[in-house]
Coordinates of C-alpha atoms (C1' of nucleotides) in Angstrom, one line a residue:
Chain P
M1 CA 107.1 105.0 111.0
P2 CA 110.5 104.8 112.8
E3 CA 113.1 107.7 112.3
L4 CA 115.8 108.0 113.5
P5 CA 114.7 107.6 118.0
E6 CA 113.0 105.2 117.5
V7 CA 115.1 102.9 115.7
E8 CA 117.5 103.9 118.2
T9 CA 115.0 102.6 120.3
V10 CA 114.1 98.8 118.3
K11 CA 117.7 98.8 118.4
N12 CA 119.0 99.1 122.2
A13 CA 115.7 97.1 122.6
L14 CA 117.1 94.3 120.5
E15 CA 120.3 94.4 122.0
T16 CA 119.5 93.4 125.2
V17 CA 117.8 90.4 124.6
L18 CA 119.7 89.4 121.9
V19 CA 123.3 88.9 122.1
G20 CA 124.9 85.7 122.8
T21 CA 121.6 84.0 121.3
Q22 CA 121.7 81.6 119.1
I23 CA 119.6 81.3 116.3
D24 CA 118.1 77.7 115.2
R25 CA 116.2 78.6 112.4
V26 CA 114.9 81.7 110.0
I27 CA 111.0 80.7 108.8
T28 CA 109.2 83.5 106.2
R29 CA 106.1 83.3 105.4
I30 CA 106.3 85.9 102.4
P31 CA 108.0 85.1 99.3
K32 CA 109.4 89.4 99.9
L33 CA 109.1 92.5 101.8
R34 CA 110.8 95.6 100.0
Y35 CA 113.0 92.8 98.6
S36 CA 112.6 88.9 98.3
L37 CA 113.7 87.1 101.6
N38 CA 114.8 84.2 99.4
S39 CA 118.3 85.5 100.5
I40 CA 117.9 84.9 105.0
K41 CA 116.5 81.5 104.2
G42 CA 118.1 78.6 104.7
K43 CA 121.2 77.3 107.1
K44 CA 122.5 80.6 106.4
L45 CA 122.7 81.7 110.1
S46 CA 121.7 78.3 111.8
G47 CA 123.8 78.4 114.0
K48 CA 125.2 81.7 114.3
K49 CA 125.3 83.9 117.3
I50 CA 124.5 86.9 117.5
T51 CA 127.8 89.5 118.8
A52 CA 127.0 92.8 118.5
M53 CA 123.7 95.3 117.2
E54 CA 124.7 98.3 116.0
R55 CA 122.4 101.9 114.2
R56 CA 123.4 103.3 111.7
G57 CA 121.0 106.5 110.7
R58 CA 117.3 104.2 110.0
Y59 CA 119.1 101.1 109.3
I60 CA 119.8 98.1 112.2
I61 CA 122.4 95.9 111.7
V62 CA 123.6 92.4 113.4
H63 CA 126.6 91.1 113.6
F64 CA 126.7 87.1 113.6
S65 CA 129.8 85.6 114.5
G66 CA 131.8 84.6 111.2
N67 CA 131.4 87.8 108.5
E68 CA 127.7 87.8 108.6
R69 CA 125.9 90.6 109.2
L70 CA 122.3 91.5 108.8
L71 CA 120.7 95.1 107.5
L72 CA 117.6 95.9 109.1
H73 CA 115.0 98.6 107.5
L74 CA 111.9 99.1 109.8
G75 CA 109.8 100.7 106.3
M76 CA 107.0 102.7 107.5
S77 CA 105.5 100.0 109.8
G78 CA 108.4 97.6 110.6
C79 CA 108.3 96.5 114.7
C80 CA 109.7 93.4 116.2
R81 CA 109.7 92.0 119.6
V82 CA 110.8 88.6 121.3
V83 CA 108.8 85.7 122.4
D84 CA 108.9 82.6 123.0
Q85 CA 108.0 80.3 120.1
E86 CA 105.0 78.9 120.6
T87 CA 103.4 82.4 120.6
P88 CA 100.7 82.7 118.7
V89 CA 101.8 84.6 115.5
L90 CA 100.1 87.9 113.9
K91 CA 99.4 87.9 111.1
H92 CA 101.7 90.5 110.1
E93 CA 105.3 88.9 112.2
H94 CA 106.4 87.8 108.3
V95 CA 109.9 86.5 109.5
L96 CA 110.5 84.5 112.2
F97 CA 114.0 84.2 113.9
E98 CA 114.2 80.7 115.7
L99 CA 116.3 80.7 118.9
K100 CA 118.3 78.5 120.8
N101 CA 117.3 79.3 124.0
G102 CA 113.4 78.9 122.4
K103 CA 113.5 83.0 122.0
S104 CA 111.7 84.0 118.8
W105 CA 112.3 87.0 117.5
R106 CA 109.7 87.9 114.5
F107 CA 110.0 90.8 112.2
D108 CA 106.3 92.8 112.0
D109 CA 105.5 95.1 109.6
T110 CA 101.8 95.7 107.8
R111 CA 102.8 97.7 105.0
R112 CA 106.0 95.4 103.7
F113 CA 108.4 98.8 103.5
G114 CA 110.9 96.9 105.0
F115 CA 113.9 95.4 104.0
I116 CA 115.9 92.9 105.6
I117 CA 119.7 92.0 103.5
P118 CA 122.5 89.4 104.3
Y119 CA 125.8 90.5 103.6
L120 CA 128.9 89.9 104.2
A121 CA 131.6 92.3 106.6
G122 CA 133.2 93.9 104.2
H123 CA 130.9 93.6 101.5
E124 CA 128.6 96.6 102.9
P125 CA 125.2 97.6 101.0
D126 CA 125.5 100.0 98.2
C127 CA 122.1 101.7 100.6
L128 CA 124.9 102.0 103.6
K129 CA 127.8 102.9 101.6
N130 CA 125.7 106.3 100.2
L131 CA 124.3 107.8 104.4
G132 CA 125.6 111.1 104.9
P133 CA 126.4 111.6 108.6
E134 CA 124.5 110.7 111.8
P135 CA 123.0 113.7 113.0
L136 CA 124.5 114.2 116.5
S137 CA 127.4 113.8 115.9
E138 CA 130.5 115.7 116.2
I139 CA 130.8 116.6 112.2
F140 CA 126.6 117.7 111.4
N141 CA 127.1 121.1 112.7
T142 CA 126.8 124.7 111.7
E143 CA 129.6 124.9 109.0
Y144 CA 128.9 121.8 107.4
L145 CA 125.2 122.6 107.3
F146 CA 126.0 126.3 105.9
S147 CA 128.3 124.2 103.2
V148 CA 125.1 120.9 101.7
S149 CA 123.0 123.9 101.4
R150 CA 124.6 126.3 99.7
N151 CA 123.3 126.8 95.6
R152 CA 120.6 124.5 97.0
R153 CA 116.9 125.3 95.7
C154 CA 115.5 122.7 97.3
P155 CA 113.3 123.7 100.6
I156 CA 114.7 123.0 103.9
K157 CA 112.8 120.1 105.2
S158 CA 113.4 118.6 102.1
L159 CA 117.8 119.0 102.4
I160 CA 117.6 118.0 105.7
M161 CA 115.3 114.8 105.0
E162 CA 117.4 113.8 102.8
N163 CA 119.7 110.8 103.6
K164 CA 123.6 111.4 101.8
T165 CA 123.1 115.1 103.5
V166 CA 122.2 114.2 107.0
T167 CA 120.8 110.8 107.8
G168 CA 118.0 109.5 110.7
I169 CA 115.6 112.8 110.4
G170 CA 112.3 111.9 109.3
N171 CA 108.5 113.7 108.2
I172 CA 108.5 114.3 112.3
Y173 CA 110.9 115.1 113.8
A174 CA 111.9 117.6 110.5
N175 CA 108.4 119.4 111.1
E176 CA 109.5 119.4 114.8
A177 CA 112.8 120.2 114.5
L178 CA 112.1 123.4 112.0
F179 CA 109.1 124.5 114.0
M180 CA 111.4 125.2 117.4
A181 CA 114.1 126.7 114.6
G182 CA 111.8 129.6 114.2
V183 CA 112.9 127.8 110.1
D184 CA 110.1 127.9 107.5
P185 CA 110.1 124.5 106.4
G186 CA 110.1 125.9 102.7
K187 CA 112.5 128.2 102.6
L188 CA 115.2 128.0 100.5
S189 CA 118.1 126.1 101.3
G190 CA 120.3 128.5 99.5
K191 CA 119.1 131.5 101.6
L192 CA 119.2 130.0 105.2
T193 CA 121.7 133.0 107.5
E194 CA 124.6 130.3 109.1
S195 CA 122.6 131.9 112.2
E196 CA 119.9 129.8 110.7
C197 CA 121.7 127.1 110.2
E198 CA 123.2 127.2 113.7
K199 CA 119.8 126.5 115.3
L200 CA 119.1 124.0 113.0
V201 CA 121.2 122.5 113.7
D202 CA 121.0 122.5 117.7
C203 CA 117.1 121.9 116.9
I204 CA 117.9 119.0 115.4
K205 CA 119.9 117.3 118.3
N206 CA 117.3 118.5 120.7
I207 CA 114.9 117.1 119.3
L208 CA 116.5 113.8 119.0
N209 CA 118.1 113.0 121.7
R210 CA 114.5 113.9 123.9
A211 CA 112.7 111.8 121.5
I212 CA 115.2 108.6 122.3
A213 CA 114.9 109.0 126.0
A214 CA 111.5 109.2 125.4
G215 CA 111.3 105.8 123.4
G216 CA 110.2 107.6 120.4
T217 CA 106.7 108.6 118.9
T218 CA 103.6 106.6 118.2
I219 CA 102.0 107.9 115.9
V220 CA 99.5 105.4 115.0
D221 CA 100.7 102.1 115.4
F222 CA 105.2 102.2 116.1
K223 CA 105.9 99.8 119.1
G224 CA 108.7 99.1 121.2
V225 CA 110.5 96.0 121.1
D226 CA 108.6 95.1 124.3
G227 CA 105.5 96.6 123.3
S228 CA 105.1 99.9 125.2
E229 CA 104.1 102.9 122.7
G230 CA 107.1 105.6 122.6
K231 CA 105.8 108.6 124.5
F232 CA 107.3 110.9 122.2
K233 CA 103.5 111.6 120.5
F234 CA 103.2 113.7 124.3
E235 CA 105.7 116.2 123.6
L236 CA 105.3 116.9 119.9
Q237 CA 104.7 121.1 119.2
I238 CA 102.9 120.6 115.8
Y239 CA 102.9 117.8 114.1
G240 CA 99.2 116.7 113.2
R241 CA 98.5 119.4 114.9
A242 CA 96.9 121.2 111.6
T243 CA 93.5 123.2 112.7
E244 CA 94.8 124.0 116.2
P245 CA 96.3 126.6 118.3
C246 CA 99.5 126.7 117.5
F247 CA 102.9 126.7 121.3
R248 CA 104.4 129.8 121.2
C249 CA 101.9 132.1 119.7
G250 CA 98.6 130.4 120.9
N251 CA 96.9 131.3 118.2
G252 CA 95.5 128.8 116.1
Q253 CA 95.0 130.9 112.4
H254 CA 99.0 130.8 111.7
I255 CA 99.0 127.0 111.6
N256 CA 99.5 125.4 108.0
K257 CA 99.7 122.2 106.1
I258 CA 101.4 121.7 102.8
K259 CA 102.9 119.2 101.3
L260 CA 106.6 119.3 100.4
G261 CA 108.1 116.5 98.8
G262 CA 104.7 115.0 99.5
R263 CA 105.4 115.0 102.7
S264 CA 102.4 116.5 105.4
T265 CA 104.0 119.8 106.5
Y266 CA 102.5 121.0 109.5
F267 CA 104.2 125.0 110.4
C268 CA 102.9 128.4 112.3
G269 CA 103.5 130.8 109.7
K270 CA 103.6 133.6 112.1
C271 CA 106.5 131.7 114.7
Q272 CA 108.0 130.7 111.8
R273 CA 110.5 132.9 108.3
Chain H
dA1 C1' 123.8 117.3 89.4
dT2 C1' 119.1 118.4 91.0
dA3 C1' 114.3 118.8 92.0
dT4 C1' 109.7 116.2 92.3
dC5 C1' 106.0 113.0 91.4
dC6 C1' 104.8 108.3 92.0
dA7 C1' 105.1 103.7 92.6
dC8 C1' 105.6 100.0 96.6
dC9 C1' 101.7 97.5 100.7
dT10 C1' 98.0 97.7 103.9
dG11 C1' 95.0 99.7 107.3
dG12 C1' 92.2 103.0 109.2
dC13 C1' 88.7 106.7 108.4
dG14 C1' 85.7 110.1 107.2
dG15 C1' 82.5 111.3 103.4
dC16 C1' 78.1 109.9 101.4
Chain F
dT1 C1' 76.2 98.6 106.5
dG2 C1' 79.3 99.3 102.1
dC3 C1' 82.4 101.3 99.4
dC4 C1' 85.8 104.9 97.7
dG5 C1' 89.3 108.7 97.9
dC6 C1' 92.6 109.6 101.2
dC7 C1' 96.1 109.5 104.1
dA8 C1' 100.4 107.2 106.7
dG9 C1' 106.6 107.5 110.0
dG10 C1' 110.8 105.0 104.2
dT11 C1' 112.7 104.6 99.7
dG12 C1' 114.6 105.0 95.4
dG13 C1' 113.7 104.3 90.6
dA14 C1' 111.8 107.6 86.4
dT15 C1' 111.6 112.0 84.5
dA16 C1' 112.5 117.5 82.7

DNA sequence: ATATCCACCTGGCGGC
DNA sequence: TGCCGCCAGGTGGATA
């Protein structure tokens, strides 16, 4: 479910509610998500204060007093909410961070593809080290995309979804950005011209910024920390619109749905070349 | 090194 | 009503 805008939305909400609070205890209700949850049990976080919250790609990093850090990934179906401790626990709320102020920060993940990894500052897990640039940063620009796409034979959609090329662009926003840029998602990366790269970079930034402003996209189960749905679903131009008319050329005959790298890919055969 | 395929999970949907 | 196959926002390991 969560791509960069959804993670940014969750991170911002958690930051508001959690920074300054203190952990009382951590409850794990299942042994593992993607990875074992053993390492976050015990007293390690008890009494620690949450001092900061940051996002890197699709990861949320929680900073605690001392050197403790927590790396959170929401997988496909992860979300968080902060409620009173008395609030009944939902079926898929697998990890509960009980706070000293009586609140309970809960990690809910139906499909269990998410993960939580504790580490110490200065000992970042490999998955953080291998990330490419943030798509909304200055380093992600025309020159960069043009240069990393040279001699690459994978479809351009696969390239921009690759975390080590640029981090945080998932299936929905890759589809949307390519439609907006008028670029065929199956076009081989190395075949893109410099001006197509420029257009694509601009569109990626445009789409992500608007999605963040809208609180992300809810297709099935994404919920913000306050339970609200992401409103960018009302602005989707191509994702999930197979058989419907194209918003740009007005013709439904041209909307295609194919698989690229195993992921559903939507595009207008007339508007995207 | 790079591109592709598949497993990891649960649940919702359409078809029969 | 029920069963079955297919699909879903991501990641990473195996394979050629």
